[in-house]
mmCIF file of N, CA and C in Angstrom:
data_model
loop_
_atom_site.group_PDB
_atom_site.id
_atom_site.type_symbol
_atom_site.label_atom_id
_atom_site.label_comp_id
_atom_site.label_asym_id
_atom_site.label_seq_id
_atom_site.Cartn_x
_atom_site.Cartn_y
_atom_site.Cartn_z
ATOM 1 N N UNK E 14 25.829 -7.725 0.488
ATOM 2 C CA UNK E 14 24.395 -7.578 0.605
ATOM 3 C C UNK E 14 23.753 -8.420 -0.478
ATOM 4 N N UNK E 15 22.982 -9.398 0.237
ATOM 5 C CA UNK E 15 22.270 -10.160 -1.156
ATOM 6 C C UNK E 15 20.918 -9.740 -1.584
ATOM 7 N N UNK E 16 20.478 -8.882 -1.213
ATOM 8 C CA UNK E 16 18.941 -8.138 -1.940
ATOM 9 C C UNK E 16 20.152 -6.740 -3.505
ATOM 10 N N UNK E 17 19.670 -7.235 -4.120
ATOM 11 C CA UNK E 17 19.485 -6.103 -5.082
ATOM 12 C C UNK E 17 18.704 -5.293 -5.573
ATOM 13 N N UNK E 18 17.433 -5.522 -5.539
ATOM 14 C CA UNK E 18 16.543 -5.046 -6.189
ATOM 15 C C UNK E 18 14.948 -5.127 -5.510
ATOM 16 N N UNK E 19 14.357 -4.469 -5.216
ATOM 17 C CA UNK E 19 13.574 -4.188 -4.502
ATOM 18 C C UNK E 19 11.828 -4.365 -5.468
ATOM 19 N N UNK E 20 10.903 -5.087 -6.201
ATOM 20 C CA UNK E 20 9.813 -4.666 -6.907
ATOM 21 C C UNK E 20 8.074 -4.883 -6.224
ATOM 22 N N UNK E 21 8.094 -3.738 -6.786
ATOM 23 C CA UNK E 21 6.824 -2.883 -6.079
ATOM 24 C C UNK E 21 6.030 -2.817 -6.965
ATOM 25 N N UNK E 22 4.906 -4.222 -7.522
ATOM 26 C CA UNK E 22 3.618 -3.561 -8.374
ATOM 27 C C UNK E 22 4.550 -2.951 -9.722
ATOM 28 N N UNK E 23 5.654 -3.775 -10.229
ATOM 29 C CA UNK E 23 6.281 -3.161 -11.811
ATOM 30 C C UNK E 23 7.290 -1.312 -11.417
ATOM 31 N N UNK E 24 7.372 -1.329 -10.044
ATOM 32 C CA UNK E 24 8.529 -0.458 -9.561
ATOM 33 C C UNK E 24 9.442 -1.329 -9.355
ATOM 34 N N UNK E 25 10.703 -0.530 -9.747
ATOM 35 C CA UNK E 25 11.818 -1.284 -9.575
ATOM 36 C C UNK E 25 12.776 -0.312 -8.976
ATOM 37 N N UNK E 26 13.187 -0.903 -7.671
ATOM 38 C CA UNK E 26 14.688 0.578 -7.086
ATOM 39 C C UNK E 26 15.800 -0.615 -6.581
ATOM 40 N N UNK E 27 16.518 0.087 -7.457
ATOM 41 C CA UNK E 27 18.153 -0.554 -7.536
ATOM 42 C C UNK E 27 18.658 -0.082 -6.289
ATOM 43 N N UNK E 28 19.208 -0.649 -5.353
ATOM 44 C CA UNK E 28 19.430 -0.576 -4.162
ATOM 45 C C UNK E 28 21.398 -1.176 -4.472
ATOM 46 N N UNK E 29 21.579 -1.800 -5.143
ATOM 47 C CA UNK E 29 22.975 -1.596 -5.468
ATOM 48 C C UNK E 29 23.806 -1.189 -6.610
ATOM 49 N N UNK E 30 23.202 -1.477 -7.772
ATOM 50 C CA UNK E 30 23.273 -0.690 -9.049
ATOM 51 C C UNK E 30 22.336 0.423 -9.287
ATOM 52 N N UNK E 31 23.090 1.631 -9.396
ATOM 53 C CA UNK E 31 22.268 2.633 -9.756
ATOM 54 C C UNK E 31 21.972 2.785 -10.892
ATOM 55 N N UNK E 32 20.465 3.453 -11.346
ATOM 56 C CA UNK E 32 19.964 3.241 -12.778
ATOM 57 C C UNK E 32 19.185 4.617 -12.638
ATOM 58 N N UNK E 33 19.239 5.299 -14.105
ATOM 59 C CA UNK E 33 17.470 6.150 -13.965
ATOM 60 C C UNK E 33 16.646 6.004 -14.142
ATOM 61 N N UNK E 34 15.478 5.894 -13.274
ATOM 62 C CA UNK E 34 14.076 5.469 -13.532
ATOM 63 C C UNK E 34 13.043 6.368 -14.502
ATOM 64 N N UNK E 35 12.455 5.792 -14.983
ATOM 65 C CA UNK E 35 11.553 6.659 -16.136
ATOM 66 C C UNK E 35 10.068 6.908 -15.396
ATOM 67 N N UNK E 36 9.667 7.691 -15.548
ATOM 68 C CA UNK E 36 8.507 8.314 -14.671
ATOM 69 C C UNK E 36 7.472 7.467 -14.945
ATOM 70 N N UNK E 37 7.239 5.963 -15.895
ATOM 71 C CA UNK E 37 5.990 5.640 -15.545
ATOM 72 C C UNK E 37 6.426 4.181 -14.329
ATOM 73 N N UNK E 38 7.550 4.296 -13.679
ATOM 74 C CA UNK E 38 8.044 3.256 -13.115
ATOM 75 C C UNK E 38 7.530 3.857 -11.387
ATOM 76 N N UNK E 39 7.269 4.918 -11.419
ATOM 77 C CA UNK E 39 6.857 5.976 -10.545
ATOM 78 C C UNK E 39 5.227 6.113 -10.515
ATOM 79 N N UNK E 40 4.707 5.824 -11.327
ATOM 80 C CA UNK E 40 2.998 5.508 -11.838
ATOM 81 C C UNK E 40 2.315 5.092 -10.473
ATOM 82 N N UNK E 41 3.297 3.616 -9.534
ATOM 83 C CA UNK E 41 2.124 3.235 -8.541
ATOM 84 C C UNK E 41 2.407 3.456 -7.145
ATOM 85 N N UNK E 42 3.495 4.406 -7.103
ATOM 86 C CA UNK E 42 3.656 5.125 -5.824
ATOM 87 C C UNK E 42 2.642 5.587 -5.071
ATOM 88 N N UNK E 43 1.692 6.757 -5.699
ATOM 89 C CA UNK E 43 0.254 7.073 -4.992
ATOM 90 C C UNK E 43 -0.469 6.386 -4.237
ATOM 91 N N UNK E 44 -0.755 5.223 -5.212
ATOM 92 C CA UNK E 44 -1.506 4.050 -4.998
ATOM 93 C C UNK E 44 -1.172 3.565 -3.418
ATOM 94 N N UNK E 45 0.631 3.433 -3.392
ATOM 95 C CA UNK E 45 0.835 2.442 -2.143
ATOM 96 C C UNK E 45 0.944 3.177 -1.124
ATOM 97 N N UNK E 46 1.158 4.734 -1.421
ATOM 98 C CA UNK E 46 0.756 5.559 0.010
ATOM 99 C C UNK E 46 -0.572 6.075 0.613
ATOM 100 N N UNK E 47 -1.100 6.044 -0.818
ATOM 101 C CA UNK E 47 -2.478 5.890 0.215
ATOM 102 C C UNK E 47 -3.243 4.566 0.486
ATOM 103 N N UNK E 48 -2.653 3.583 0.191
ATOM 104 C CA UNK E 48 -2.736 1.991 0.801
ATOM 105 C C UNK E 48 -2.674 2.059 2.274
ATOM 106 N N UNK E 49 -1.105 2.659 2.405
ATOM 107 C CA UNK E 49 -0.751 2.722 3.591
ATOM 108 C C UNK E 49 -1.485 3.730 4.844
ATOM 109 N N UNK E 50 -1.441 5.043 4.458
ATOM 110 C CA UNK E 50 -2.347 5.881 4.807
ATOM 111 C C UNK E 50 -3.492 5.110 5.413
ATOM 112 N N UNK E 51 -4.665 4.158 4.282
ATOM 113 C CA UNK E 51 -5.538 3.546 4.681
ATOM 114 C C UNK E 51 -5.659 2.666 5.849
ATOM 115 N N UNK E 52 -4.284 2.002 6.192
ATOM 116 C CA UNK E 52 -4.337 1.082 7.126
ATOM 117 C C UNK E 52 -5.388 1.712 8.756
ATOM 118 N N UNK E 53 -4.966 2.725 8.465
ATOM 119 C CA UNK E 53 -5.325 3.648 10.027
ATOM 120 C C UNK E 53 -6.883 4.107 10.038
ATOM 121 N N UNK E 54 -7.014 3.849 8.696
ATOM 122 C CA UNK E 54 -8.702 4.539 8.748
ATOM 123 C C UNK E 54 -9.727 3.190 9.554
ATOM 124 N N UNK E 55 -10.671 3.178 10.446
ATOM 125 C CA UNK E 55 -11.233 2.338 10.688
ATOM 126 C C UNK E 55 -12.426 2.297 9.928
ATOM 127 N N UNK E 56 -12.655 2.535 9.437
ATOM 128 C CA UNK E 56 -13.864 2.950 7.978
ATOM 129 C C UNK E 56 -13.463 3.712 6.550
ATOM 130 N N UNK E 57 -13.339 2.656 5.459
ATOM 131 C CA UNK E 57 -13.023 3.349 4.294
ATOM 132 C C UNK E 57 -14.010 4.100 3.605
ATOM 133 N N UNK E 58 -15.121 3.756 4.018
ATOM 134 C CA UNK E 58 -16.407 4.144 3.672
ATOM 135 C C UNK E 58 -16.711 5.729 4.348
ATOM 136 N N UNK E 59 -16.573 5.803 5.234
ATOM 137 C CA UNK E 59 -16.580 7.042 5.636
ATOM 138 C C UNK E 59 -15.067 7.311 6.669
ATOM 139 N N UNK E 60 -13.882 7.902 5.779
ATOM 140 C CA UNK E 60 -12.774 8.023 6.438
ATOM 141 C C UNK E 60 -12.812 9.714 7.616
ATOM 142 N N UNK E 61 -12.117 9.487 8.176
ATOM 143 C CA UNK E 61 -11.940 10.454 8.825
ATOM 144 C C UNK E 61 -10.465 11.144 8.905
ATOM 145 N N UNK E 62 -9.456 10.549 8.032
ATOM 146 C CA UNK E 62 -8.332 11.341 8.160
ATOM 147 C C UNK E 62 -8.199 11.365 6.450
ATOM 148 N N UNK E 63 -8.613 11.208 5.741
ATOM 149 C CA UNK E 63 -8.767 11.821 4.181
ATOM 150 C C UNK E 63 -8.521 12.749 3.808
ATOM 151 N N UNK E 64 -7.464 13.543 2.582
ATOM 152 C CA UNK E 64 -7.272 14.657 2.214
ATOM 153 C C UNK E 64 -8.675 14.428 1.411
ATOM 154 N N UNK E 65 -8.882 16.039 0.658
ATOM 155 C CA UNK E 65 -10.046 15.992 -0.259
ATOM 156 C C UNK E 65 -9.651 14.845 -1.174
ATOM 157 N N UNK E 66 -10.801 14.149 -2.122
ATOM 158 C CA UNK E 66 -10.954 13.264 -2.541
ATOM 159 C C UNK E 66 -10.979 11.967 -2.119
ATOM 160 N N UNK E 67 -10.402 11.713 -0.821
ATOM 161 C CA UNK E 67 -10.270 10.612 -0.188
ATOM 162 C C UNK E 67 -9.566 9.594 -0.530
ATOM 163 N N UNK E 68 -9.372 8.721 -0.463
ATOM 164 C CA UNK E 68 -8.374 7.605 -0.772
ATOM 165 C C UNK E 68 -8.069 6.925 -2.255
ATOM 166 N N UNK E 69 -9.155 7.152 -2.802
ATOM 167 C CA UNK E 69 -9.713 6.203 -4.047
ATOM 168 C C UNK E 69 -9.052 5.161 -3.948
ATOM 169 N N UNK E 70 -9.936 4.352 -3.255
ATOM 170 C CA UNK E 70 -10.007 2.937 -3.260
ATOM 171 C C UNK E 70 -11.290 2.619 -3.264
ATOM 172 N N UNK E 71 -11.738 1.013 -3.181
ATOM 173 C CA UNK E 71 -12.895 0.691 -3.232
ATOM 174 C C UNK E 71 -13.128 -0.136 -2.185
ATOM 175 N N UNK E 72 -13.816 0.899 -1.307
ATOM 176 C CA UNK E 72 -13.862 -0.224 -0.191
ATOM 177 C C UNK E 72 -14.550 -1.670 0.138
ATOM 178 N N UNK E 73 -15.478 -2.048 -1.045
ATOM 179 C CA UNK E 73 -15.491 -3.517 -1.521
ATOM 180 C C UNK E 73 -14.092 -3.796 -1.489
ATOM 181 N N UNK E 74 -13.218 -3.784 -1.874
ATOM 182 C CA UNK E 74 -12.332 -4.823 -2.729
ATOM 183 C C UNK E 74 -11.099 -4.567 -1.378
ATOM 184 N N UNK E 75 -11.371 -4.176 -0.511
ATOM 185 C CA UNK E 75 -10.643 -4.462 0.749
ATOM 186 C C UNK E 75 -11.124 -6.044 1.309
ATOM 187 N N UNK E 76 -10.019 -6.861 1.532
ATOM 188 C CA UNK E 76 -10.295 -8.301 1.620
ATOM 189 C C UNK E 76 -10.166 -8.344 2.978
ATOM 190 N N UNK E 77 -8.821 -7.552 3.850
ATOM 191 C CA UNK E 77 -8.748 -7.993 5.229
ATOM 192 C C UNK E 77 -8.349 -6.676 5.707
ATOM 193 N N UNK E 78 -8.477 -6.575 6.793
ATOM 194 C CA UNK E 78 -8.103 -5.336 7.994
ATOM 195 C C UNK E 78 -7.455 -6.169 8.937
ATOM 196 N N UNK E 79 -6.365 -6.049 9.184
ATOM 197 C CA UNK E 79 -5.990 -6.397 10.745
ATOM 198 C C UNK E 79 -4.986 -4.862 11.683
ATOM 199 N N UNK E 80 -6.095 -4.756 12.529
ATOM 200 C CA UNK E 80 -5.556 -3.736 13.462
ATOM 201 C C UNK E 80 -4.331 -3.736 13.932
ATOM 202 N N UNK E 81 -3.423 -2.978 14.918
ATOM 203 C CA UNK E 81 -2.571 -3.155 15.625
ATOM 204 C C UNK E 81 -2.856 -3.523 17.157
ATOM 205 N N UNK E 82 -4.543 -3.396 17.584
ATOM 206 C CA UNK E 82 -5.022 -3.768 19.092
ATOM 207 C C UNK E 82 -5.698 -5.850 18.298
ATOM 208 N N UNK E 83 -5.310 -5.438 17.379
ATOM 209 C CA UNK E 83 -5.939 -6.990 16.772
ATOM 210 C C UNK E 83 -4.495 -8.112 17.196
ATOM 211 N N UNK E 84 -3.857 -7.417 17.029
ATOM 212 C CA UNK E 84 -2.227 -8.721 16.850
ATOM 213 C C UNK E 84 -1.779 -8.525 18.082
ATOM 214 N N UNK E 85 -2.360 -7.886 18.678
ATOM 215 C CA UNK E 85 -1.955 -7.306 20.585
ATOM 216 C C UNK E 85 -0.369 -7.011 20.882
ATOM 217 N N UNK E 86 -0.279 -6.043 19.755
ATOM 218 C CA UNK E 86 1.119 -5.955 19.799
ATOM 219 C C UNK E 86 2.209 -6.620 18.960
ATOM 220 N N UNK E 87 2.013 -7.951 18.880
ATOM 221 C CA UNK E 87 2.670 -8.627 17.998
ATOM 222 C C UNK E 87 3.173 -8.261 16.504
ATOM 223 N N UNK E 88 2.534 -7.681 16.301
ATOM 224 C CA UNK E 88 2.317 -7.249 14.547
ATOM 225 C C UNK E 88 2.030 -6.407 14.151
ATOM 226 N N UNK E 89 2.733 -5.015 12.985
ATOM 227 C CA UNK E 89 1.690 -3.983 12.975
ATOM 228 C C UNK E 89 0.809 -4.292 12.047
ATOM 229 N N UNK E 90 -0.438 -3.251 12.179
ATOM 230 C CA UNK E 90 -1.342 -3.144 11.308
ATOM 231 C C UNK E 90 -1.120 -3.553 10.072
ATOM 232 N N UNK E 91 -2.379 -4.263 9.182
ATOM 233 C CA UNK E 91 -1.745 -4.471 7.735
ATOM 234 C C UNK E 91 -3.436 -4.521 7.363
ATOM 235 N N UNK E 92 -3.560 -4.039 6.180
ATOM 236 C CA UNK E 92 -4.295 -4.370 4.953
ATOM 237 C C UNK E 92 -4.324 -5.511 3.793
ATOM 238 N N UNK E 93 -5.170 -6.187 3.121
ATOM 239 C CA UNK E 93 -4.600 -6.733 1.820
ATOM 240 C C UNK E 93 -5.652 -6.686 0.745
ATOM 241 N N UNK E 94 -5.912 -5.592 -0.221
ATOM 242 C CA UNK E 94 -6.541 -5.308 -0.911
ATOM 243 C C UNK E 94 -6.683 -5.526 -2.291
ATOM 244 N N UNK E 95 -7.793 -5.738 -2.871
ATOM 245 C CA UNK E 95 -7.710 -6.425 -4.036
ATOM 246 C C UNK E 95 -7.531 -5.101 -5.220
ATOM 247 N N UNK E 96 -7.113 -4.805 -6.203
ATOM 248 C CA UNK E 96 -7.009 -4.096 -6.819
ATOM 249 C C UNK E 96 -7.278 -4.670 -8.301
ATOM 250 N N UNK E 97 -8.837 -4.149 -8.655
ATOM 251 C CA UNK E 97 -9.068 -5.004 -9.985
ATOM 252 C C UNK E 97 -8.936 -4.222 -11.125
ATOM 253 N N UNK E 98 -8.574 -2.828 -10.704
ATOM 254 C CA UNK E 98 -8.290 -2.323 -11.874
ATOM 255 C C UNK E 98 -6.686 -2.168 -12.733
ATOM 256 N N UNK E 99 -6.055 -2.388 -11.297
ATOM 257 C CA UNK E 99 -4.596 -3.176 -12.325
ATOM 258 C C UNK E 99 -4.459 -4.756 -11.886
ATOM 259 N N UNK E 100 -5.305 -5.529 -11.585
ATOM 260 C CA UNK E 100 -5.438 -6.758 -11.706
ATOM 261 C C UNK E 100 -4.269 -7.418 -10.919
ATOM 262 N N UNK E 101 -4.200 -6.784 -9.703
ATOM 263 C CA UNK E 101 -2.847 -7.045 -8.426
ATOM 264 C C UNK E 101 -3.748 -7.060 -7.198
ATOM 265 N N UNK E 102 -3.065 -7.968 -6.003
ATOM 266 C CA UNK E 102 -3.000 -8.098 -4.539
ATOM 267 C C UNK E 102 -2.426 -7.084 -3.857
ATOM 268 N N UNK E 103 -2.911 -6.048 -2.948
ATOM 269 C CA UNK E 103 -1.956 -5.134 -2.261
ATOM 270 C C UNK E 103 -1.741 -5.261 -1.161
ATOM 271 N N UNK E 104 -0.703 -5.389 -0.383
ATOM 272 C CA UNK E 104 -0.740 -5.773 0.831
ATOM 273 C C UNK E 104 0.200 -4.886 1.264
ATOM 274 N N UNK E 105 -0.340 -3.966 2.118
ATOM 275 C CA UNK E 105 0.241 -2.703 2.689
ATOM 276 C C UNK E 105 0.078 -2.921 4.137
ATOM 277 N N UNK E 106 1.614 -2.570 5.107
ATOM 278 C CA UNK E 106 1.815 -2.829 6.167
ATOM 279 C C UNK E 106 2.184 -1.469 6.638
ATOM 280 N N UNK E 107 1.511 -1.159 7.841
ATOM 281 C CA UNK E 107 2.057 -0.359 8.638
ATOM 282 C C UNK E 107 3.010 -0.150 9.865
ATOM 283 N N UNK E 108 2.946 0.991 10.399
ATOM 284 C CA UNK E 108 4.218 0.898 11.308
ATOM 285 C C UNK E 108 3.841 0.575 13.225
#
């Protein structure tokens, strides 16, 4: 297998050497599930499948939406969001 190592936004999962991760390596997990989560909302501004608090994101700093009736199948859904408060690109794909 030639992937070893998998990095996510300063996550790192060892996929052939096992290691223990220290809990701030775990810090931007939230972040990328409710990235993902987001893909499905058709309005971040006013979501409709939101636990309380809602997503915290900013729906300014959402750059692109592409649906899954957008790629007509071809492609799933994806997001790519700007994130200026850790100064990263997010690009969260759905299923």
């Amino acid at each position: 297998m030639g992937l070893k190592a998998l990095h996510l936004r300063g996550l790192r999962l060892q996929l052939l050497l096992a290691s223990l991760a220290i809990p701030d390596e775990f810090e931007p997990v939230p972040l990328i599930c409710r990235l993902i989560l987001a893909i499905y909302e058709p309005d971040l501004r006013r979501p409709q499948f939101s636990r309380a608090g809602g997503y915290r994101l900013n729906p300014a700093w959402l750059v692109k939406r592409v649906s899954y009736q957008r790629t007509q199948g071809h492609a799933p859904p994806y997001i790519i969001y700007l994130d200026h408060d850790h100064r990263e690109i997010a690009l969260a794909i759905g299923k």
